[in-house]
Amino acid sequence: HTNTNLACLAMKFNHLPILQHAHAYLRLIEPDDLPVWAAYLRLPQVYQHTSWNLQAVSELEPHLASRQVHQPDSPFRLAIACPHSHVLLGTIGFHTVSALNKSAELAYDLAPEAWGCGIASSAAMTMTDWAHAQAGIIRVQATVLESNERSMAVLQRCGFVREGLLASYRQVRGQSGNFVMFSHVLQSA
């Protein structure tokens, strides 16, 4: 499942990444996904370990494929969906991209009902491999709120290296949050 009719959505590439997982595939984010996305982002077990502070479904509209800016440094996010129902299970993409530095910051979220199935690990590895091979990204990094042990485990399974703690790195619902920095650097770089 991929949208082959799209080229150069963001960053510089010709093909969207293809997720090889029995319970999920990647596609563009559609308007019908936004209420589903907002519903699980508001769950305490999801937002307590992230920096999300969603107040309205409309805040997610910039992530729609039709709204994403098509520039090399543009953020880029895809839906993780069920291959049978096509219902949104999560999202993954790059919220900070630097074409000049050939780097991008990976971000992902997953509905709790999809936890524990290997979907986040598969999607993170797919996006990381794709960023290196198709988008010319040398450094893929991820920052994780220090309380988010599940996300840190995902990154470590994908070969990311823990680089250190970033004290008071981002505001998290009005409080300074400590984040752990991880990176996956292209080996031939």
mmCIF file of C-alpha atoms in Angstrom:
data_model
loop_
_atom_site.group_PDB
_atom_site.id
_atom_site.type_symbol
_atom_site.label_atom_id
_atom_site.label_comp_id
_atom_site.label_asym_id
_atom_site.label_seq_id
_atom_site.Cartn_x
_atom_site.Cartn_y
_atom_site.Cartn_z
ATOM 1 C CA HIS A 1 0.000 0.000 0.000
ATOM 2 C CA THR A 2 1.557 3.236 -1.116
ATOM 3 C CA ASN A 3 0.552 6.352 -2.956
ATOM 4 C CA THR A 4 2.701 6.042 -6.055
ATOM 5 C CA ASN A 5 1.116 9.045 -7.752
ATOM 6 C CA LEU A 6 2.850 11.413 -5.323
ATOM 7 C CA ALA A 7 6.360 12.636 -5.896
ATOM 8 C CA CYS A 8 8.414 15.112 -3.893
ATOM 9 C CA LEU A 9 5.896 15.713 -1.098
ATOM 10 C CA ALA A 10 8.554 16.942 1.274
ATOM 11 C CA MET A 11 12.289 16.656 1.664
ATOM 12 C CA LYS A 12 13.671 15.279 -1.644
ATOM 13 C CA PHE A 13 12.435 11.872 -2.700
ATOM 14 C CA ASN A 14 10.459 10.084 -5.358
ATOM 15 C CA HIS A 15 8.699 7.329 -3.394
ATOM 16 C CA LEU A 16 6.980 7.082 -0.045
ATOM 17 C CA PRO A 17 8.392 4.537 2.418
ATOM 18 C CA ILE A 18 6.753 1.107 2.479
ATOM 19 C CA LEU A 19 6.165 -0.523 5.858
ATOM 20 C CA GLN A 20 6.586 -4.303 5.904
ATOM 21 C CA HIS A 21 4.326 -5.270 8.818
ATOM 22 C CA ALA A 22 1.355 -7.646 8.868
ATOM 23 C CA HIS A 23 -0.761 -5.285 10.986
ATOM 24 C CA ALA A 24 0.075 -1.856 9.554
ATOM 25 C CA TYR A 25 0.997 0.153 6.477
ATOM 26 C CA LEU A 26 1.964 3.777 5.780
ATOM 27 C CA ARG A 27 -0.194 6.221 3.843
ATOM 28 C CA LEU A 28 -0.921 9.919 3.692
ATOM 29 C CA ILE A 29 -2.897 11.468 6.550
ATOM 30 C CA GLU A 30 -6.512 12.068 5.501
ATOM 31 C CA PRO A 31 -9.196 14.346 6.980
ATOM 32 C CA ASP A 32 -11.080 11.360 8.462
ATOM 33 C CA ASP A 33 -7.946 10.468 10.460
ATOM 34 C CA LEU A 34 -7.917 13.670 12.489
ATOM 35 C CA PRO A 35 -10.699 12.829 15.008
ATOM 36 C CA VAL A 36 -9.216 9.348 15.564
ATOM 37 C CA TRP A 37 -5.747 10.847 16.038
ATOM 38 C CA ALA A 38 -7.029 13.506 18.428
ATOM 39 C CA ALA A 39 -8.957 10.923 20.470
ATOM 40 C CA TYR A 40 -5.916 8.801 21.279
ATOM 41 C CA LEU A 41 -3.584 11.806 21.731
ATOM 42 C CA ARG A 42 -5.909 12.941 24.526
ATOM 43 C CA LEU A 43 -5.613 9.651 26.425
ATOM 44 C CA PRO A 44 -3.544 10.058 29.624
ATOM 45 C CA GLN A 45 -1.395 6.996 28.861
ATOM 46 C CA VAL A 46 -0.425 8.644 25.542
ATOM 47 C CA TYR A 47 0.056 12.308 26.362
ATOM 48 C CA GLN A 48 1.736 11.847 29.770
ATOM 49 C CA HIS A 49 4.953 10.672 28.087
ATOM 50 C CA THR A 50 4.884 13.108 25.150
ATOM 51 C CA SER A 51 4.966 16.848 24.610
ATOM 52 C CA TRP A 52 1.549 16.851 22.889
ATOM 53 C CA ASN A 53 -0.910 19.351 24.342
ATOM 54 C CA LEU A 54 -3.760 19.033 21.889
ATOM 55 C CA GLN A 55 -6.679 21.363 22.545
ATOM 56 C CA ALA A 56 -8.616 21.022 19.275
ATOM 57 C CA VAL A 57 -8.765 18.630 16.326
ATOM 58 C CA SER A 58 -8.054 21.598 14.028
ATOM 59 C CA GLU A 59 -4.496 21.758 15.449
ATOM 60 C CA LEU A 60 -3.755 18.555 13.506
ATOM 61 C CA GLU A 61 -4.851 19.964 10.120
ATOM 62 C CA PRO A 62 -1.329 21.107 9.092
ATOM 63 C CA HIS A 63 -0.385 17.399 9.009
ATOM 64 C CA LEU A 64 -2.906 16.610 6.256
ATOM 65 C CA ALA A 65 -1.179 15.679 2.997
ATOM 66 C CA SER A 66 -3.003 18.513 1.225
ATOM 67 C CA ARG A 67 -1.664 21.037 3.767
ATOM 68 C CA GLN A 68 1.953 19.904 3.970
ATOM 69 C CA VAL A 69 4.393 22.326 2.379
ATOM 70 C CA HIS A 70 6.442 20.818 -0.409
ATOM 71 C CA GLN A 71 9.905 22.175 0.399
ATOM 72 C CA PRO A 72 13.131 20.279 1.217
ATOM 73 C CA ASP A 73 13.096 21.504 4.850
ATOM 74 C CA SER A 74 9.368 20.890 5.398
ATOM 75 C CA PRO A 75 8.021 18.657 8.145
ATOM 76 C CA PHE A 76 6.593 15.422 6.812
ATOM 77 C CA ARG A 77 4.227 13.006 8.549
ATOM 78 C CA LEU A 78 2.431 9.839 7.447
ATOM 79 C CA ALA A 79 -0.435 7.784 8.822
ATOM 80 C CA ILE A 80 0.190 4.311 10.203
ATOM 81 C CA ALA A 81 -3.002 2.445 9.304
ATOM 82 C CA CYS A 82 -4.605 -0.978 9.622
ATOM 83 C CA PRO A 83 -4.314 -2.863 6.301
ATOM 84 C CA HIS A 84 -7.827 -4.330 6.681
ATOM 85 C CA SER A 85 -9.929 -1.405 7.905
ATOM 86 C CA HIS A 86 -7.557 1.425 6.837
ATOM 87 C CA VAL A 87 -8.279 3.038 10.229
ATOM 88 C CA LEU A 88 -5.522 5.199 11.703
ATOM 89 C CA LEU A 89 -3.332 3.407 14.261
ATOM 90 C CA GLY A 90 -0.707 6.133 14.614
ATOM 91 C CA THR A 91 1.491 8.612 12.796
ATOM 92 C CA ILE A 92 5.178 8.879 12.014
ATOM 93 C CA GLY A 93 7.368 11.385 10.275
ATOM 94 C CA PHE A 94 9.924 14.128 10.577
ATOM 95 C CA HIS A 95 8.955 17.334 12.379
ATOM 96 C CA THR A 96 12.310 19.070 11.969
ATOM 97 C CA VAL A 97 14.208 18.702 8.711
ATOM 98 C CA SER A 98 17.423 20.426 7.647
ATOM 99 C CA ALA A 99 18.358 19.892 4.008
ATOM 100 C CA LEU A 100 21.569 21.877 4.607
ATOM 101 C CA ASN A 101 22.690 19.600 7.452
ATOM 102 C CA LYS A 102 21.133 16.450 5.967
ATOM 103 C CA SER A 103 19.359 15.777 9.248
ATOM 104 C CA ALA A 104 15.793 15.123 10.344
ATOM 105 C CA GLU A 105 14.060 14.546 13.674
ATOM 106 C CA LEU A 106 11.836 11.495 13.823
ATOM 107 C CA ALA A 107 8.523 11.705 15.675
ATOM 108 C CA TYR A 108 5.832 9.086 16.073
ATOM 109 C CA ASP A 109 2.772 8.218 18.125
ATOM 110 C CA LEU A 110 0.583 5.153 18.303
ATOM 111 C CA ALA A 111 -2.873 4.413 19.672
ATOM 112 C CA PRO A 112 -2.649 2.205 22.791
ATOM 113 C CA GLU A 113 -4.573 -0.631 21.118
ATOM 114 C CA ALA A 114 -1.660 -0.969 18.672
ATOM 115 C CA TRP A 115 1.045 -1.058 21.370
ATOM 116 C CA GLY A 116 3.103 -4.191 21.853
ATOM 117 C CA CYS A 117 2.780 -5.481 18.270
ATOM 118 C CA GLY A 118 6.111 -4.225 16.928
ATOM 119 C CA ILE A 119 4.410 -1.566 14.794
ATOM 120 C CA ALA A 120 6.301 1.409 16.255
ATOM 121 C CA SER A 121 9.661 -0.348 15.872
ATOM 122 C CA SER A 122 8.917 -1.436 12.305
ATOM 123 C CA ALA A 123 7.654 2.002 11.325
ATOM 124 C CA ALA A 124 10.602 3.802 12.954
ATOM 125 C CA MET A 125 13.112 1.530 11.223
ATOM 126 C CA THR A 126 11.296 1.889 7.888
ATOM 127 C CA MET A 127 11.303 5.687 8.101
ATOM 128 C CA THR A 128 14.936 5.788 9.231
ATOM 129 C CA ASP A 129 16.141 3.480 6.449
ATOM 130 C CA TRP A 130 14.065 5.417 3.922
ATOM 131 C CA ALA A 131 15.426 8.775 5.122
ATOM 132 C CA HIS A 132 18.986 7.532 4.658
ATOM 133 C CA ALA A 133 18.428 5.774 1.316
ATOM 134 C CA GLN A 134 15.800 7.913 -0.423
ATOM 135 C CA ALA A 135 15.854 11.376 1.143
ATOM 136 C CA GLY A 136 19.619 11.850 1.502
ATOM 137 C CA ILE A 137 19.447 12.242 5.279
ATOM 138 C CA ILE A 138 22.696 11.389 7.091
ATOM 139 C CA ARG A 139 21.507 11.959 10.676
ATOM 140 C CA VAL A 140 18.077 10.904 11.922
ATOM 141 C CA GLN A 141 17.569 11.980 15.502
ATOM 142 C CA ALA A 142 14.780 11.641 18.020
ATOM 143 C CA THR A 143 14.131 13.344 21.324
ATOM 144 C CA VAL A 144 12.130 11.467 23.934
ATOM 145 C CA LEU A 145 10.665 12.735 27.176
ATOM 146 C CA GLU A 146 12.750 11.058 29.879
ATOM 147 C CA SER A 147 9.690 9.256 31.292
ATOM 148 C CA ASN A 148 8.879 7.565 27.960
ATOM 149 C CA GLU A 149 10.655 4.245 28.436
ATOM 150 C CA ARG A 150 8.595 2.502 25.727
ATOM 151 C CA SER A 151 9.724 4.996 23.091
ATOM 152 C CA MET A 152 13.345 4.760 24.181
ATOM 153 C CA ALA A 153 13.116 0.975 23.796
ATOM 154 C CA VAL A 154 11.704 1.396 20.264
ATOM 155 C CA LEU A 155 14.626 3.590 19.255
ATOM 156 C CA GLN A 156 17.206 1.260 20.793
ATOM 157 C CA ARG A 157 15.670 -1.725 18.938
ATOM 158 C CA CYS A 158 16.093 0.310 15.737
ATOM 159 C CA GLY A 159 19.800 0.880 16.341
ATOM 160 C CA PHE A 160 19.570 4.455 17.584
ATOM 161 C CA VAL A 161 22.316 5.540 19.979
ATOM 162 C CA ARG A 162 21.490 7.378 23.172
ATOM 163 C CA GLU A 163 23.525 10.596 23.106
ATOM 164 C CA GLY A 164 22.497 12.194 26.384
ATOM 165 C CA LEU A 165 19.996 14.117 28.439
ATOM 166 C CA LEU A 166 18.777 17.538 27.310
ATOM 167 C CA ALA A 167 17.725 19.337 30.487
ATOM 168 C CA SER A 168 14.674 21.616 30.181
ATOM 169 C CA TYR A 169 14.760 21.054 26.406
ATOM 170 C CA ARG A 170 11.084 21.680 25.600
ATOM 171 C CA GLN A 171 8.047 22.986 27.358
ATOM 172 C CA VAL A 172 5.597 20.202 28.160
ATOM 173 C CA ARG A 173 2.177 21.568 29.031
ATOM 174 C CA GLY A 174 3.694 24.624 30.708
ATOM 175 C CA GLN A 175 6.581 22.845 32.468
ATOM 176 C CA SER A 176 10.201 22.397 31.415
ATOM 177 C CA GLY A 177 10.713 18.847 30.238
ATOM 178 C CA ASN A 178 13.920 16.843 30.167
ATOM 179 C CA PHE A 179 14.422 14.888 26.945
ATOM 180 C CA VAL A 180 16.827 12.153 25.929
ATOM 181 C CA MET A 181 18.529 12.604 22.546
ATOM 182 C CA PHE A 182 18.968 9.575 20.275
ATOM 183 C CA SER A 183 20.560 9.420 16.829
ATOM 184 C CA HIS A 184 20.904 7.035 13.917
ATOM 185 C CA VAL A 185 23.762 8.135 11.657
ATOM 186 C CA LEU A 186 24.310 6.716 8.184
ATOM 187 C CA GLN A 187 27.376 4.489 8.537
ATOM 188 C CA SER A 188 29.041 5.550 5.281
ATOM 189 C CA ALA A 189 28.854 9.235 6.263
#
